Amino acid sequence: MAISIFKPSVSPHQHFLYSTYPQNISSKRKLRCSPSDSATPTRQEMSSAPPTWQEMSLSVGMYLIPHPNKVEKGGEDAFFVSSDNGKVIVVADGVSSWAEKDVDPALFSRELVSNVSSLVGNAEVNYDPRILIKGAHAATSSIGSATVIVSIFENGILKIASVGDCGLRVIRKGQMIFSTFPLEHYFDCPYQLSSEAVTQTYLDAIVSTVDLQVGDTIIMGSDGLFDNIFDQEIISIVTTHDDVSNAGTCFLLNLSSAWKP
């Protein structure tokens, strides 16, 4: 189960996160946004100086913990947050049924995420989340399959592409203003990228865009989160905790309780 919680804010720049193993991490990411309107410039200032740019950052908390039955191998999910001004975040969930064929479901999701990371900044991708999925899938040689969600934050706009049942929620001022929905063939059989010849591709991805505001909170994760915690509970946790790390810890506590036999 992988969770990403991020919030646009104005703050200093730090560096990137990348992991395919269980850990809890927090960081901040810088992103250029529109000219500051905190003060009206004089005509002389407008003619003699370039615009003053604010630095909009993402305060990011990433958490990857395996299901209790999968602790020994480190789970089957993977995530990545780019160092390219924090624009790209991806979560992939390995499909567990491959274990029945003696294939480690984690291999495909981890390689897929690694390929996403190598494509960030590629001119052909051009910060299009669906094209990013296309390139990463084509470069993945491991046997298996995975559901995946990719988000790209640029100029205050969040672009999203999702294949399967990984999800994303946007919360603003205590209200959920945006939610992805899972794509499934039937119950518990989501759309997925796969090593098999007949599979879903980037063309099957649901593509969305959301205009973000400073203070919004974005929850992005695998179905391990959204199958266990109702949206109203997510809103309650987010509105109670300003810090994304504290909010993420509460999600983990709720999930640990849900996983008890």
mmCIF file of C-alpha atoms in Angstrom:
data_model
loop_
_atom_site.group_PDB
_atom_site.id
_atom_site.type_symbol
_atom_site.label_atom_id
_atom_site.label_comp_id
_atom_site.label_asym_id
_atom_site.label_seq_id
_atom_site.Cartn_x
_atom_site.Cartn_y
_atom_site.Cartn_z
ATOM 1 C CA MET A 1 0.000 0.000 0.000
ATOM 2 C CA ALA A 2 1.464 3.337 -1.077
ATOM 3 C CA ILE A 3 0.220 6.777 -0.050
ATOM 4 C CA SER A 4 1.273 10.180 -1.316
ATOM 5 C CA ILE A 5 -0.005 13.314 0.435
ATOM 6 C CA PHE A 6 0.995 16.679 -0.964
ATOM 7 C CA LYS A 7 -0.051 20.278 -0.467
ATOM 8 C CA PRO A 8 0.789 23.376 -2.552
ATOM 9 C CA SER A 9 2.352 26.099 -0.435
ATOM 10 C CA VAL A 10 4.984 28.829 -0.531
ATOM 11 C CA SER A 11 8.178 27.539 1.063
ATOM 12 C CA PRO A 12 11.903 26.736 0.505
ATOM 13 C CA HIS A 13 13.197 24.209 -1.992
ATOM 14 C CA GLN A 14 14.492 20.775 -1.030
ATOM 15 C CA HIS A 15 15.181 17.598 -3.008
ATOM 16 C CA PHE A 16 13.478 14.517 -4.415
ATOM 17 C CA LEU A 17 12.048 11.242 -3.097
ATOM 18 C CA TYR A 18 12.213 7.832 -4.713
ATOM 19 C CA SER A 19 11.473 4.506 -3.131
ATOM 20 C CA THR A 20 10.255 1.012 -3.844
ATOM 21 C CA TYR A 21 10.629 -0.170 -0.241
ATOM 22 C CA PRO A 22 8.710 0.457 3.009
ATOM 23 C CA GLN A 23 9.501 3.796 4.599
ATOM 24 C CA ASN A 24 7.941 7.061 5.725
ATOM 25 C CA ILE A 25 9.377 10.259 4.236
ATOM 26 C CA SER A 26 8.529 13.938 4.102
ATOM 27 C CA SER A 27 9.956 16.636 1.885
ATOM 28 C CA LYS A 28 9.124 19.877 0.078
ATOM 29 C CA ARG A 29 9.233 20.671 -3.603
ATOM 30 C CA LYS A 30 9.519 24.052 -5.354
ATOM 31 C CA LEU A 31 7.441 25.086 -8.366
ATOM 32 C CA ARG A 32 7.346 28.404 -10.190
ATOM 33 C CA CYS A 33 3.895 29.968 -10.364
ATOM 34 C CA SER A 34 2.332 33.291 -11.380
ATOM 35 C CA PRO A 35 3.803 36.713 -10.616
ATOM 36 C CA SER A 36 3.283 37.870 -7.061
ATOM 37 C CA ASP A 37 0.303 40.157 -6.578
ATOM 38 C CA SER A 38 1.150 41.027 -2.987
ATOM 39 C CA ALA A 39 1.980 44.577 -4.013
ATOM 40 C CA THR A 40 1.087 46.670 -7.048
ATOM 41 C CA PRO A 41 4.296 47.719 -8.877
ATOM 42 C CA THR A 42 4.832 51.298 -9.951
ATOM 43 C CA ARG A 43 5.098 52.166 -13.653
ATOM 44 C CA GLN A 44 8.851 52.681 -13.222
ATOM 45 C CA GLU A 45 9.249 49.281 -11.581
ATOM 46 C CA MET A 46 7.297 47.638 -14.386
ATOM 47 C CA SER A 47 9.546 49.171 -17.037
ATOM 48 C CA SER A 48 12.875 48.584 -15.292
ATOM 49 C CA ALA A 49 12.575 45.235 -13.525
ATOM 50 C CA PRO A 50 11.415 41.706 -14.437
ATOM 51 C CA PRO A 51 8.322 40.275 -12.678
ATOM 52 C CA THR A 52 8.752 38.985 -9.146
ATOM 53 C CA TRP A 53 7.963 35.259 -9.068
ATOM 54 C CA GLN A 54 6.648 33.424 -6.076
ATOM 55 C CA GLU A 55 7.943 29.926 -5.478
ATOM 56 C CA MET A 56 5.020 27.552 -5.042
ATOM 57 C CA SER A 57 6.133 24.316 -3.419
ATOM 58 C CA LEU A 58 4.633 20.931 -2.743
ATOM 59 C CA SER A 59 4.873 19.749 0.848
ATOM 60 C CA VAL A 60 5.034 16.006 0.254
ATOM 61 C CA GLY A 61 4.636 13.032 2.558
ATOM 62 C CA MET A 62 5.206 9.600 0.990
ATOM 63 C CA TYR A 63 4.455 6.345 2.767
ATOM 64 C CA LEU A 64 4.909 2.782 1.558
ATOM 65 C CA ILE A 65 4.080 -0.041 3.937
ATOM 66 C CA PRO A 66 3.337 -3.622 2.916
ATOM 67 C CA HIS A 67 0.292 -5.652 3.833
ATOM 68 C CA PRO A 68 1.147 -7.703 6.973
ATOM 69 C CA ASN A 69 1.215 -10.859 4.863
ATOM 70 C CA LYS A 70 3.796 -9.312 2.500
ATOM 71 C CA VAL A 71 6.196 -7.684 4.961
ATOM 72 C CA GLU A 72 9.066 -10.106 4.327
ATOM 73 C CA LYS A 73 9.390 -9.131 0.657
ATOM 74 C CA GLY A 74 8.639 -5.440 1.190
ATOM 75 C CA GLY A 75 5.185 -5.330 -0.374
ATOM 76 C CA GLU A 76 4.206 -5.001 -4.027
ATOM 77 C CA ASP A 77 3.748 -1.229 -4.466
ATOM 78 C CA ALA A 78 6.214 1.426 -5.622
ATOM 79 C CA PHE A 79 6.307 5.224 -5.783
ATOM 80 C CA PHE A 80 8.383 8.068 -7.164
ATOM 81 C CA VAL A 81 8.540 11.848 -6.663
ATOM 82 C CA SER A 82 10.699 13.715 -9.167
ATOM 83 C CA SER A 83 13.456 16.186 -8.379
ATOM 84 C CA ASP A 84 12.384 18.174 -11.455
ATOM 85 C CA ASN A 85 10.746 20.923 -9.364
ATOM 86 C CA GLY A 86 8.540 18.235 -7.862
ATOM 87 C CA LYS A 87 6.373 18.017 -10.915
ATOM 88 C CA VAL A 88 5.916 14.256 -11.264
ATOM 89 C CA ILE A 89 4.505 11.816 -8.720
ATOM 90 C CA VAL A 90 3.641 8.188 -9.505
ATOM 91 C CA VAL A 91 2.174 5.290 -7.531
ATOM 92 C CA ALA A 92 2.048 1.744 -8.929
ATOM 93 C CA ASP A 93 0.440 -1.335 -7.376
ATOM 94 C CA GLY A 94 1.664 -4.783 -8.405
ATOM 95 C CA VAL A 95 -1.159 -7.245 -9.154
ATOM 96 C CA SER A 96 -1.068 -9.955 -6.488
ATOM 97 C CA SER A 97 -2.516 -12.774 -8.610
ATOM 98 C CA TRP A 98 0.870 -13.200 -10.339
ATOM 99 C CA ALA A 99 2.120 -14.869 -7.159
ATOM 100 C CA GLU A 100 -0.039 -17.865 -8.098
ATOM 101 C CA LYS A 101 2.256 -18.301 -11.124
ATOM 102 C CA ASP A 102 5.409 -18.029 -8.960
ATOM 103 C CA VAL A 103 6.033 -14.479 -10.200
ATOM 104 C CA ASP A 104 6.850 -11.739 -7.684
ATOM 105 C CA PRO A 105 4.159 -9.073 -8.293
ATOM 106 C CA ALA A 106 6.523 -6.374 -7.007
ATOM 107 C CA LEU A 107 8.973 -6.707 -9.895
ATOM 108 C CA PHE A 108 6.707 -5.212 -12.539
ATOM 109 C CA SER A 109 5.505 -2.266 -10.423
ATOM 110 C CA ARG A 110 9.035 -1.404 -9.307
ATOM 111 C CA GLU A 111 10.472 -1.503 -12.816
ATOM 112 C CA LEU A 112 7.534 0.514 -14.152
ATOM 113 C CA VAL A 113 8.148 3.240 -11.567
ATOM 114 C CA SER A 114 11.888 3.169 -12.230
ATOM 115 C CA ASN A 115 11.179 3.701 -15.925
ATOM 116 C CA VAL A 116 8.918 6.646 -15.121
ATOM 117 C CA SER A 117 11.773 8.217 -13.167
ATOM 118 C CA SER A 118 14.176 7.818 -16.091
ATOM 119 C CA LEU A 119 11.739 9.484 -18.503
ATOM 120 C CA VAL A 120 11.074 12.608 -16.430
ATOM 121 C CA GLY A 121 12.369 15.598 -18.356
ATOM 122 C CA ASN A 122 12.392 13.725 -21.677
ATOM 123 C CA ALA A 123 11.323 16.101 -24.455
ATOM 124 C CA GLU A 124 9.094 13.472 -26.055
ATOM 125 C CA VAL A 125 7.119 13.095 -22.830
ATOM 126 C CA ASN A 126 6.570 16.867 -22.582
ATOM 127 C CA TYR A 127 5.013 16.505 -19.133
ATOM 128 C CA ASP A 128 2.037 14.559 -20.446
ATOM 129 C CA PRO A 129 1.118 11.906 -17.828
ATOM 130 C CA ARG A 130 -0.414 9.569 -20.397
ATOM 131 C CA ILE A 131 2.673 9.685 -22.620
ATOM 132 C CA LEU A 132 4.788 9.109 -19.514
ATOM 133 C CA ILE A 133 2.799 5.941 -18.839
ATOM 134 C CA LYS A 134 3.243 4.901 -22.482
ATOM 135 C CA GLY A 135 7.029 5.210 -22.365
ATOM 136 C CA ALA A 136 7.422 3.539 -18.971
ATOM 137 C CA HIS A 137 5.202 0.598 -19.960
ATOM 138 C CA ALA A 138 7.062 0.064 -23.242
ATOM 139 C CA ALA A 139 10.398 -0.013 -21.396
ATOM 140 C CA THR A 140 9.252 -2.492 -18.711
ATOM 141 C CA SER A 141 10.460 -6.043 -19.363
ATOM 142 C CA SER A 142 9.519 -7.752 -16.086
ATOM 143 C CA ILE A 143 6.733 -10.330 -16.119
ATOM 144 C CA GLY A 144 3.643 -9.165 -14.270
ATOM 145 C CA SER A 145 1.185 -6.304 -14.255
ATOM 146 C CA ALA A 146 0.267 -3.253 -12.210
ATOM 147 C CA THR A 147 -2.277 -0.522 -11.779
ATOM 148 C CA VAL A 148 -0.750 2.956 -11.906
ATOM 149 C CA ILE A 149 -1.507 6.632 -11.416
ATOM 150 C CA VAL A 150 0.712 9.514 -12.536
ATOM 151 C CA SER A 151 0.260 13.173 -11.642
ATOM 152 C CA ILE A 152 2.164 16.174 -12.982
ATOM 153 C CA PHE A 153 1.997 19.549 -11.223
ATOM 154 C CA GLU A 154 2.846 22.477 -13.472
ATOM 155 C CA ASN A 155 1.903 26.167 -13.298
ATOM 156 C CA GLY A 156 -0.754 25.498 -10.685
ATOM 157 C CA ILE A 157 -2.427 22.738 -12.715
ATOM 158 C CA LEU A 158 -2.431 19.069 -11.720
ATOM 159 C CA LYS A 159 -2.574 16.711 -14.712
ATOM 160 C CA ILE A 160 -3.539 13.115 -13.901
ATOM 161 C CA ALA A 161 -3.557 9.832 -15.817
ATOM 162 C CA SER A 162 -4.693 6.593 -14.204
ATOM 163 C CA VAL A 163 -5.002 2.969 -15.298
ATOM 164 C CA GLY A 164 -6.899 0.795 -12.821
ATOM 165 C CA ASP A 165 -7.844 1.430 -9.212
ATOM 166 C CA CYS A 166 -5.054 3.595 -7.815
ATOM 167 C CA GLY A 167 -6.707 6.880 -6.896
ATOM 168 C CA LEU A 168 -6.388 10.578 -6.162
ATOM 169 C CA ARG A 169 -8.471 13.004 -4.101
ATOM 170 C CA VAL A 170 -8.227 16.799 -3.859
ATOM 171 C CA ILE A 171 -9.450 18.433 -0.649
ATOM 172 C CA ARG A 172 -10.014 22.183 -0.360
ATOM 173 C CA LYS A 173 -11.259 23.919 2.776
ATOM 174 C CA GLY A 174 -12.748 20.741 4.200
ATOM 175 C CA GLN A 175 -14.471 19.708 0.970
ATOM 176 C CA MET A 176 -13.502 17.034 -1.544
ATOM 177 C CA ILE A 177 -13.524 18.921 -4.833
ATOM 178 C CA PHE A 178 -12.125 16.169 -7.071
ATOM 179 C CA SER A 179 -11.914 12.392 -7.053
ATOM 180 C CA THR A 180 -10.739 9.833 -9.587
ATOM 181 C CA PHE A 181 -12.729 6.639 -9.984
ATOM 182 C CA PRO A 182 -11.472 3.099 -10.590
ATOM 183 C CA LEU A 183 -11.635 1.393 -13.970
ATOM 184 C CA GLU A 184 -12.526 -2.274 -13.614
ATOM 185 C CA HIS A 185 -13.490 -5.114 -15.945
ATOM 186 C CA TYR A 186 -15.565 -6.442 -13.060
ATOM 187 C CA PHE A 187 -15.362 -6.397 -9.255
ATOM 188 C CA ASP A 188 -11.785 -6.800 -7.997
ATOM 189 C CA CYS A 189 -10.410 -7.008 -11.539
ATOM 190 C CA PRO A 190 -9.090 -3.525 -12.377
ATOM 191 C CA TYR A 191 -7.660 -2.311 -15.656
ATOM 192 C CA GLN A 192 -3.887 -2.814 -15.568
ATOM 193 C CA LEU A 193 -0.692 -2.478 -17.521
ATOM 194 C CA SER A 194 0.853 -5.882 -18.124
ATOM 195 C CA SER A 195 3.667 -7.852 -19.731
ATOM 196 C CA GLU A 196 1.083 -9.929 -21.588
ATOM 197 C CA ALA A 197 0.330 -9.302 -25.260
ATOM 198 C CA VAL A 198 -3.341 -8.539 -24.599
ATOM 199 C CA THR A 199 -3.487 -5.793 -21.996
ATOM 200 C CA GLN A 200 -4.571 -2.262 -21.314
ATOM 201 C CA THR A 201 -2.286 0.537 -22.483
ATOM 202 C CA TYR A 202 -1.811 4.259 -21.960
ATOM 203 C CA LEU A 203 -4.782 4.744 -24.322
ATOM 204 C CA ASP A 204 -7.048 3.261 -21.636
ATOM 205 C CA ALA A 205 -5.922 5.769 -19.014
ATOM 206 C CA ILE A 206 -8.436 8.199 -17.550
ATOM 207 C CA VAL A 207 -6.990 11.692 -17.985
ATOM 208 C CA SER A 208 -8.033 14.642 -15.805
ATOM 209 C CA THR A 209 -6.838 18.141 -14.920
ATOM 210 C CA VAL A 210 -7.428 20.119 -11.731
ATOM 211 C CA ASP A 211 -6.626 23.776 -11.035
ATOM 212 C CA LEU A 212 -4.946 23.778 -7.619
ATOM 213 C CA GLN A 213 -4.785 26.517 -5.011
ATOM 214 C CA VAL A 214 -2.314 27.117 -2.204
ATOM 215 C CA GLY A 215 -3.542 25.114 0.783
ATOM 216 C CA ASP A 216 -5.170 22.306 -1.201
ATOM 217 C CA THR A 217 -4.366 18.784 -0.044
ATOM 218 C CA ILE A 218 -3.934 15.981 -2.572
ATOM 219 C CA ILE A 219 -4.178 12.347 -1.480
ATOM 220 C CA MET A 220 -2.810 9.871 -4.008
ATOM 221 C CA GLY A 221 -2.410 6.163 -3.405
ATOM 222 C CA SER A 222 -3.074 2.545 -4.232
ATOM 223 C CA ASP A 223 -6.360 0.784 -3.516
ATOM 224 C CA GLY A 224 -4.855 -0.342 -0.201
ATOM 225 C CA LEU A 225 -5.791 3.135 1.047
ATOM 226 C CA PHE A 226 -9.095 3.816 -0.671
ATOM 227 C CA ASP A 227 -10.525 0.320 -0.090
ATOM 228 C CA ASN A 228 -10.014 0.701 3.658
ATOM 229 C CA ILE A 229 -10.779 4.344 4.456
ATOM 230 C CA PHE A 230 -13.950 6.159 3.375
ATOM 231 C CA ASP A 231 -13.644 9.556 1.696
ATOM 232 C CA GLN A 232 -15.329 11.259 4.651
ATOM 233 C CA GLU A 233 -12.705 9.778 6.969
ATOM 234 C CA ILE A 234 -9.979 11.075 4.662
ATOM 235 C CA ILE A 235 -11.477 14.566 4.793
ATOM 236 C CA SER A 236 -11.700 14.404 8.587
ATOM 237 C CA ILE A 237 -8.048 13.364 8.948
ATOM 238 C CA VAL A 238 -6.781 15.990 6.501
ATOM 239 C CA THR A 239 -8.734 18.851 8.072
ATOM 240 C CA THR A 240 -7.516 17.855 11.555
ATOM 241 C CA HIS A 241 -3.807 17.764 10.608
ATOM 242 C CA ASP A 242 -2.131 20.643 8.779
ATOM 243 C CA ASP A 243 1.136 18.716 8.427
ATOM 244 C CA VAL A 244 1.061 16.082 5.674
ATOM 245 C CA SER A 245 3.346 13.762 7.658
ATOM 246 C CA ASN A 246 0.994 13.704 10.645
ATOM 247 C CA ALA A 247 -1.988 13.132 8.378
ATOM 248 C CA GLY A 248 -0.181 10.263 6.672
ATOM 249 C CA THR A 249 0.592 8.644 10.011
ATOM 250 C CA CYS A 250 -3.115 8.712 10.871
ATOM 251 C CA PHE A 251 -3.920 6.990 7.584
ATOM 252 C CA LEU A 252 -1.400 4.292 8.439
ATOM 253 C CA LEU A 253 -2.907 3.818 11.885
ATOM 254 C CA ASN A 254 -6.368 3.437 10.344
ATOM 255 C CA LEU A 255 -5.068 0.942 7.817
ATOM 256 C CA SER A 256 -3.238 -1.078 10.474
ATOM 257 C CA SER A 257 -6.510 -1.353 12.360
ATOM 258 C CA ALA A 258 -8.382 -2.399 9.235
ATOM 259 C CA TRP A 259 -5.828 -5.110 8.482
ATOM 260 C CA LYS A 260 -6.121 -6.863 11.830
ATOM 261 C CA PRO A 261 -7.399 -10.450 11.431
#
